[in-house]
């Protein structure tokens, strides 16, 4: 009887894992311009000061620092340390994390930063003008500005908007698109290069030289 229960549990776990992997593969098909590697989460940092996870791939799988990590729901974080067979990923919840984003519906720009209290599981959205048309529930996605996070990946949704008279910008809280407490498999984007931004920077540098 016990052996039968163990077999059933094992079968159920395999089915759940296959479903998660299937979702990751479907997600990858929506972003075919990027090469992605599916990996397992093998550790979670227990510290209340650092929000990070460890994945079971590293230099042997050609992973590098700053590569972006995602799931089928959206952005998880970026690799900050790589060893031969594993890598550490700084989650977007971490206070040291930041990424440029836009509100999907109207392209209002802002920046997502982690919270000083990582157990709140909320993000801060900064530098959004008070003239912006925002509502609770609005979807936030990566903007592609910078050379780390590619554009168009879900980051989260707005859960609160506060307008304080003594602040220049809205105070906005965002719920992450990914349940970062329960991730088991993730995808690492291995070939992202923001060539458009590099070309723009080069053009500006050339103009400055001409002056």
PDB file of C-alpha atoms in Angstrom:
ATOM      1  CA  UNK A   1       0.000   0.000   0.000  1.00  0.00           C
ATOM      2  CA  UNK A   2       2.791   2.429   0.915  1.00  0.00           C
ATOM      3  CA  UNK A   3       4.659   1.569  -2.271  1.00  0.00           C
ATOM      4  CA  UNK A   4       1.527   2.316  -4.322  1.00  0.00           C
ATOM      5  CA  UNK A   5       1.127   5.705  -2.614  1.00  0.00           C
ATOM      6  CA  UNK A   6       4.761   6.564  -3.329  1.00  0.00           C
ATOM      7  CA  UNK A   7       4.313   5.618  -6.976  1.00  0.00           C
ATOM      8  CA  UNK A   8       1.195   7.777  -7.249  1.00  0.00           C
ATOM      9  CA  UNK A   9       2.953  10.726  -5.610  1.00  0.00           C
ATOM     10  CA  UNK A  10       5.937  10.329  -7.907  1.00  0.00           C
ATOM     11  CA  UNK A  11       3.662  10.134 -10.952  1.00  0.00           C
ATOM     12  CA  UNK A  12       1.830  13.270  -9.824  1.00  0.00           C
ATOM     13  CA  UNK A  13       5.105  15.166  -9.316  1.00  0.00           C
ATOM     14  CA  UNK A  14       6.326  14.152 -12.770  1.00  0.00           C
ATOM     15  CA  UNK A  15       3.054  15.309 -14.324  1.00  0.00           C
ATOM     16  CA  UNK A  16       3.275  18.692 -12.567  1.00  0.00           C
ATOM     17  CA  UNK A  17       6.881  19.146 -13.663  1.00  0.00           C
ATOM     18  CA  UNK A  18       5.984  18.284 -17.259  1.00  0.00           C
ATOM     19  CA  UNK A  19       3.182  20.860 -17.165  1.00  0.00           C
ATOM     20  CA  UNK A  20       5.566  23.552 -15.889  1.00  0.00           C
ATOM     21  CA  UNK A  21       8.159  22.699 -18.539  1.00  0.00           C
ATOM     22  CA  UNK A  22       5.447  22.757 -21.211  1.00  0.00           C
ATOM     23  CA  UNK A  23       4.477  26.278 -20.124  1.00  0.00           C
ATOM     24  CA  UNK A  24       8.123  27.376 -20.347  1.00  0.00           C
ATOM     25  CA  UNK A  25       8.404  25.981 -23.874  1.00  0.00           C
ATOM     26  CA  UNK A  26       5.217  27.769 -24.978  1.00  0.00           C
ATOM     27  CA  UNK A  27       6.595  30.981 -23.485  1.00  0.00           C
ATOM     28  CA  UNK A  28       9.853  30.517 -25.361  1.00  0.00           C
ATOM     29  CA  UNK A  29       7.947  30.260 -28.652  1.00  0.00           C
ATOM     30  CA  UNK A  30       6.595  33.791 -28.092  1.00  0.00           C
ATOM     31  CA  UNK A  31      10.169  35.121 -27.896  1.00  0.00           C
ATOM     32  CA  UNK A  32      11.874  33.105 -30.639  1.00  0.00           C
ATOM     33  CA  UNK A  33      14.480  35.815 -31.229  1.00  0.00           C
ATOM     34  CA  UNK A  34      16.127  34.784 -27.938  1.00  0.00           C
ATOM     35  CA  UNK A  35      17.964  31.595 -27.068  1.00  0.00           C
ATOM     36  CA  UNK A  36      16.796  30.235 -23.717  1.00  0.00           C
ATOM     37  CA  UNK A  37      18.071  27.448 -21.493  1.00  0.00           C
ATOM     38  CA  UNK A  38      15.695  25.701 -19.071  1.00  0.00           C
ATOM     39  CA  UNK A  39      17.246  25.103 -15.628  1.00  0.00           C
ATOM     40  CA  UNK A  40      16.171  24.033 -12.134  1.00  0.00           C
ATOM     41  CA  UNK A  41      16.169  26.089  -8.961  1.00  0.00           C
ATOM     42  CA  UNK A  42      18.344  24.220  -6.459  1.00  0.00           C
ATOM     43  CA  UNK A  43      18.590  26.743  -3.627  1.00  0.00           C
ATOM     44  CA  UNK A  44      17.037  29.818  -2.038  1.00  0.00           C
ATOM     45  CA  UNK A  45      18.974  32.381  -0.018  1.00  0.00           C
ATOM     46  CA  UNK A  46      17.441  32.333   3.505  1.00  0.00           C
ATOM     47  CA  UNK A  47      18.738  35.835   4.314  1.00  0.00           C
ATOM     48  CA  UNK A  48      16.208  38.603   4.939  1.00  0.00           C
ATOM     49  CA  UNK A  49      18.635  41.078   3.327  1.00  0.00           C
ATOM     50  CA  UNK A  50      19.318  39.384  -0.010  1.00  0.00           C
ATOM     51  CA  UNK A  51      16.651  37.981  -2.334  1.00  0.00           C
ATOM     52  CA  UNK A  52      18.377  35.395  -4.511  1.00  0.00           C
ATOM     53  CA  UNK A  53      18.150  31.838  -5.782  1.00  0.00           C
ATOM     54  CA  UNK A  54      20.653  29.286  -7.081  1.00  0.00           C
ATOM     55  CA  UNK A  55      20.198  27.410 -10.372  1.00  0.00           C
ATOM     56  CA  UNK A  56      21.800  24.158 -11.534  1.00  0.00           C
ATOM     57  CA  UNK A  57      23.741  25.552 -14.498  1.00  0.00           C
ATOM     58  CA  UNK A  58      26.903  27.604 -14.850  1.00  0.00           C
ATOM     59  CA  UNK A  59      30.029  27.998 -16.950  1.00  0.00           C
ATOM     60  CA  UNK A  60      29.689  24.470 -18.331  1.00  0.00           C
ATOM     61  CA  UNK A  61      26.386  25.551 -19.889  1.00  0.00           C
ATOM     62  CA  UNK A  62      27.967  28.845 -21.081  1.00  0.00           C
ATOM     63  CA  UNK A  63      26.037  30.997 -18.615  1.00  0.00           C
ATOM     64  CA  UNK A  64      27.463  34.419 -17.738  1.00  0.00           C
ATOM     65  CA  UNK A  65      26.910  37.246 -15.274  1.00  0.00           C
ATOM     66  CA  UNK A  66      24.017  39.621 -16.063  1.00  0.00           C
ATOM     67  CA  UNK A  67      22.081  37.059 -18.120  1.00  0.00           C
ATOM     68  CA  UNK A  68      18.349  37.511 -17.523  1.00  0.00           C
ATOM     69  CA  UNK A  69      16.227  34.808 -15.869  1.00  0.00           C
ATOM     70  CA  UNK A  70      12.495  34.440 -16.605  1.00  0.00           C
ATOM     71  CA  UNK A  71       9.550  32.080 -16.310  1.00  0.00           C
ATOM     72  CA  UNK A  72       6.410  31.784 -18.418  1.00  0.00           C
ATOM     73  CA  UNK A  73       4.864  34.429 -16.135  1.00  0.00           C
ATOM     74  CA  UNK A  74       7.606  37.035 -16.508  1.00  0.00           C
ATOM     75  CA  UNK A  75      10.900  38.362 -15.172  1.00  0.00           C
ATOM     76  CA  UNK A  76      12.662  36.655 -12.254  1.00  0.00           C
ATOM     77  CA  UNK A  77      16.004  38.496 -12.084  1.00  0.00           C
ATOM     78  CA  UNK A  78      19.553  38.374 -13.423  1.00  0.00           C
ATOM     79  CA  UNK A  79      22.622  36.231 -12.824  1.00  0.00           C
ATOM     80  CA  UNK A  80      25.145  37.838 -10.483  1.00  0.00           C
ATOM     81  CA  UNK A  81      27.576  34.963  -9.876  1.00  0.00           C
ATOM     82  CA  UNK A  82      28.616  32.016 -12.014  1.00  0.00           C
ATOM     83  CA  UNK A  83      30.603  28.949 -11.030  1.00  0.00           C
ATOM     84  CA  UNK A  84      31.351  25.832 -13.043  1.00  0.00           C
ATOM     85  CA  UNK A  85      28.058  24.038 -12.393  1.00  0.00           C
ATOM     86  CA  UNK A  86      25.705  26.539 -10.747  1.00  0.00           C
ATOM     87  CA  UNK A  87      24.805  30.229 -10.799  1.00  0.00           C
ATOM     88  CA  UNK A  88      23.270  32.700  -8.342  1.00  0.00           C
ATOM     89  CA  UNK A  89      20.365  34.882  -9.467  1.00  0.00           C
ATOM     90  CA  UNK A  90      19.487  38.212  -7.854  1.00  0.00           C
ATOM     91  CA  UNK A  91      15.688  38.445  -7.783  1.00  0.00           C
ATOM     92  CA  UNK A  92      13.883  41.634  -8.819  1.00  0.00           C
ATOM     93  CA  UNK A  93      12.583  41.779  -5.230  1.00  0.00           C
ATOM     94  CA  UNK A  94      16.073  42.521  -3.898  1.00  0.00           C
ATOM     95  CA  UNK A  95      16.701  46.158  -2.796  1.00  0.00           C
ATOM     96  CA  UNK A  96      19.795  46.289  -5.046  1.00  0.00           C
ATOM     97  CA  UNK A  97      17.812  45.277  -8.116  1.00  0.00           C
ATOM     98  CA  UNK A  98      16.528  47.820 -10.642  1.00  0.00           C
ATOM     99  CA  UNK A  99      15.176  47.677 -14.188  1.00  0.00           C
ATOM    100  CA  UNK A 100      13.620  50.140 -16.619  1.00  0.00           C
ATOM    101  CA  UNK A 101       9.977  49.502 -17.424  1.00  0.00           C
ATOM    102  CA  UNK A 102       6.902  50.918 -19.139  1.00  0.00           C
ATOM    103  CA  UNK A 103       3.186  50.749 -18.444  1.00  0.00           C
ATOM    104  CA  UNK A 104       1.984  48.436 -21.200  1.00  0.00           C
ATOM    105  CA  UNK A 105      -1.175  50.350 -22.122  1.00  0.00           C
ATOM    106  CA  UNK A 106       0.328  53.820 -22.618  1.00  0.00           C
ATOM    107  CA  UNK A 107       4.146  53.389 -22.546  1.00  0.00           C
ATOM    108  CA  UNK A 108       4.647  55.619 -19.500  1.00  0.00           C
ATOM    109  CA  UNK A 109       8.216  55.084 -18.380  1.00  0.00           C
ATOM    110  CA  UNK A 110       9.469  54.288 -14.899  1.00  0.00           C
ATOM    111  CA  UNK A 111      11.945  52.200 -12.964  1.00  0.00           C
ATOM    112  CA  UNK A 112      11.273  49.129 -10.865  1.00  0.00           C
ATOM    113  CA  UNK A 113      13.327  48.617  -7.717  1.00  0.00           C
ATOM    114  CA  UNK A 114      13.196  45.964  -5.037  1.00  0.00           C
ATOM    115  CA  UNK A 115      11.751  46.582  -1.607  1.00  0.00           C
ATOM    116  CA  UNK A 116      13.722  47.101   1.594  1.00  0.00           C
ATOM    117  CA  UNK A 117      11.380  44.500   3.090  1.00  0.00           C
ATOM    118  CA  UNK A 118      11.685  41.552   0.723  1.00  0.00           C
ATOM    119  CA  UNK A 119       9.059  39.584   2.654  1.00  0.00           C
ATOM    120  CA  UNK A 120       6.386  42.019   1.434  1.00  0.00           C
ATOM    121  CA  UNK A 121       6.849  40.559  -2.054  1.00  0.00           C
ATOM    122  CA  UNK A 122       6.195  43.957  -3.611  1.00  0.00           C
ATOM    123  CA  UNK A 123       8.189  46.162  -5.958  1.00  0.00           C
ATOM    124  CA  UNK A 124       8.529  49.928  -6.110  1.00  0.00           C
ATOM    125  CA  UNK A 125       7.890  51.770  -9.372  1.00  0.00           C
ATOM    126  CA  UNK A 126       9.751  55.074  -9.364  1.00  0.00           C
ATOM    127  CA  UNK A 127      10.013  58.249 -11.465  1.00  0.00           C
ATOM    128  CA  UNK A 128       6.474  58.120 -12.872  1.00  0.00           C
ATOM    129  CA  UNK A 129       5.087  61.607 -13.565  1.00  0.00           C
ATOM    130  CA  UNK A 130       1.926  62.682 -11.765  1.00  0.00           C
ATOM    131  CA  UNK A 131       0.347  63.464 -15.129  1.00  0.00           C
ATOM    132  CA  UNK A 132       0.493  59.764 -16.050  1.00  0.00           C
ATOM    133  CA  UNK A 133      -2.791  57.931 -16.623  1.00  0.00           C
ATOM    134  CA  UNK A 134      -2.499  54.967 -14.261  1.00  0.00           C
ATOM    135  CA  UNK A 135      -4.896  52.524 -12.623  1.00  0.00           C
ATOM    136  CA  UNK A 136      -4.568  49.665 -10.161  1.00  0.00           C
ATOM    137  CA  UNK A 137      -4.191  46.496 -12.207  1.00  0.00           C
ATOM    138  CA  UNK A 138      -2.176  48.093 -15.034  1.00  0.00           C
ATOM    139  CA  UNK A 139       0.467  45.737 -16.436  1.00  0.00           C
ATOM    140  CA  UNK A 140       4.143  46.688 -16.227  1.00  0.00           C
ATOM    141  CA  UNK A 141       6.643  45.297 -18.743  1.00  0.00           C
ATOM    142  CA  UNK A 142      10.359  45.696 -19.405  1.00  0.00           C
ATOM    143  CA  UNK A 143      11.220  48.654 -21.640  1.00  0.00           C
ATOM    144  CA  UNK A 144      14.429  47.326 -23.175  1.00  0.00           C
ATOM    145  CA  UNK A 145      16.342  50.446 -22.116  1.00  0.00           C
ATOM    146  CA  UNK A 146      19.836  49.519 -20.987  1.00  0.00           C
ATOM    147  CA  UNK A 147      21.803  46.417 -21.867  1.00  0.00           C
ATOM    148  CA  UNK A 148      20.454  43.861 -19.386  1.00  0.00           C
ATOM    149  CA  UNK A 149      16.699  43.270 -19.724  1.00  0.00           C
ATOM    150  CA  UNK A 150      15.128  42.804 -23.169  1.00  0.00           C
ATOM    151  CA  UNK A 151      11.849  44.593 -23.949  1.00  0.00           C
ATOM    152  CA  UNK A 152       8.338  43.226 -23.599  1.00  0.00           C
ATOM    153  CA  UNK A 153       8.666  40.795 -20.690  1.00  0.00           C
ATOM    154  CA  UNK A 154       6.016  41.014 -17.926  1.00  0.00           C
ATOM    155  CA  UNK A 155       7.285  42.437 -14.630  1.00  0.00           C
ATOM    156  CA  UNK A 156       4.111  42.835 -12.585  1.00  0.00           C
ATOM    157  CA  UNK A 157       0.885  44.762 -12.066  1.00  0.00           C
ATOM    158  CA  UNK A 158       0.123  47.910 -10.091  1.00  0.00           C
ATOM    159  CA  UNK A 159      -1.479  47.283  -6.686  1.00  0.00           C
ATOM    160  CA  UNK A 160      -1.436  50.819  -5.246  1.00  0.00           C
ATOM    161  CA  UNK A 161      -0.887  54.424  -6.390  1.00  0.00           C
ATOM    162  CA  UNK A 162      -0.251  57.206  -3.889  1.00  0.00           C
ATOM    163  CA  UNK A 163      -0.095  60.906  -4.703  1.00  0.00           C
ATOM    164  CA  UNK A 164       1.713  62.796  -1.941  1.00  0.00           C
ATOM    165  CA  UNK A 165       1.865  66.603  -2.289  1.00  0.00           C
ATOM    166  CA  UNK A 166       5.498  66.750  -1.155  1.00  0.00           C
ATOM    167  CA  UNK A 167       6.640  64.160  -3.750  1.00  0.00           C
ATOM    168  CA  UNK A 168       7.518  64.919  -7.381  1.00  0.00           C
ATOM    169  CA  UNK A 169       6.383  61.481  -8.573  1.00  0.00           C
ATOM    170  CA  UNK A 170       3.693  58.935  -7.767  1.00  0.00           C
ATOM    171  CA  UNK A 171       4.446  56.366  -5.061  1.00  0.00           C
ATOM    172  CA  UNK A 172       3.570  53.098  -6.780  1.00  0.00           C
ATOM    173  CA  UNK A 173       3.611  49.511  -5.519  1.00  0.00           C
ATOM    174  CA  UNK A 174       3.745  46.620  -7.981  1.00  0.00           C
ATOM    175  CA  UNK A 175       2.997  42.939  -7.453  1.00  0.00           C
ATOM    176  CA  UNK A 176       5.539  40.750  -9.316  1.00  0.00           C
ATOM    177  CA  UNK A 177       4.162  38.787 -12.258  1.00  0.00           C
ATOM    178  CA  UNK A 178       6.087  35.752 -11.020  1.00  0.00           C
ATOM    179  CA  UNK A 179       5.382  34.110  -7.673  1.00  0.00           C
ATOM    180  CA  UNK A 180       9.024  34.274  -6.628  1.00  0.00           C
ATOM    181  CA  UNK A 181       8.447  32.133  -3.537  1.00  0.00           C
ATOM    182  CA  UNK A 182       7.415  29.097  -5.573  1.00  0.00           C
ATOM    183  CA  UNK A 183       9.578  28.937  -8.677  1.00  0.00           C
ATOM    184  CA  UNK A 184      11.119  25.541  -9.431  1.00  0.00           C
ATOM    185  CA  UNK A 185      12.179  25.813 -13.088  1.00  0.00           C
ATOM    186  CA  UNK A 186      13.296  28.946 -14.940  1.00  0.00           C
ATOM    187  CA  UNK A 187      14.663  29.994 -18.321  1.00  0.00           C
ATOM    188  CA  UNK A 188      17.951  31.841 -18.837  1.00  0.00           C
ATOM    189  CA  UNK A 189      18.193  34.154 -21.861  1.00  0.00           C
ATOM    190  CA  UNK A 190      21.660  33.513 -23.272  1.00  0.00           C
ATOM    191  CA  UNK A 191      21.890  35.694 -26.384  1.00  0.00           C
ATOM    192  CA  UNK A 192      20.404  39.112 -25.564  1.00  0.00           C
ATOM    193  CA  UNK A 193      22.373  42.052 -26.923  1.00  0.00           C
ATOM    194  CA  UNK A 194      20.726  45.448 -27.087  1.00  0.00           C
ATOM    195  CA  UNK A 195      22.224  46.413 -30.431  1.00  0.00           C
ATOM    196  CA  UNK A 196      19.837  49.345 -30.906  1.00  0.00           C
ATOM    197  CA  UNK A 197      21.045  51.003 -27.725  1.00  0.00           C
ATOM    198  CA  UNK A 198      24.686  50.331 -28.606  1.00  0.00           C
ATOM    199  CA  UNK A 199      24.193  51.909 -32.055  1.00  0.00           C
ATOM    200  CA  UNK A 200      22.534  54.973 -30.484  1.00  0.00           C
ATOM    201  CA  UNK A 201      25.342  55.395 -27.945  1.00  0.00           C
ATOM    202  CA  UNK A 202      27.945  55.084 -30.715  1.00  0.00           C
ATOM    203  CA  UNK A 203      26.106  57.681 -32.831  1.00  0.00           C
ATOM    204  CA  UNK A 204      25.978  60.140 -29.926  1.00  0.00           C
ATOM    205  CA  UNK A 205      29.673  59.593 -29.224  1.00  0.00           C
ATOM    206  CA  UNK A 206      30.528  60.261 -32.867  1.00  0.00           C
ATOM    207  CA  UNK A 207      28.508  63.508 -32.819  1.00  0.00           C
ATOM    208  CA  UNK A 208      30.307  64.647 -29.667  1.00  0.00           C
ATOM    209  CA  UNK A 209      33.675  63.947 -31.331  1.00  0.00           C
ATOM    210  CA  UNK A 210      32.655  66.031 -34.372  1.00  0.00           C
ATOM    211  CA  UNK A 211      31.809  68.969 -32.095  1.00  0.00           C
TER     212      UNK A 211
END
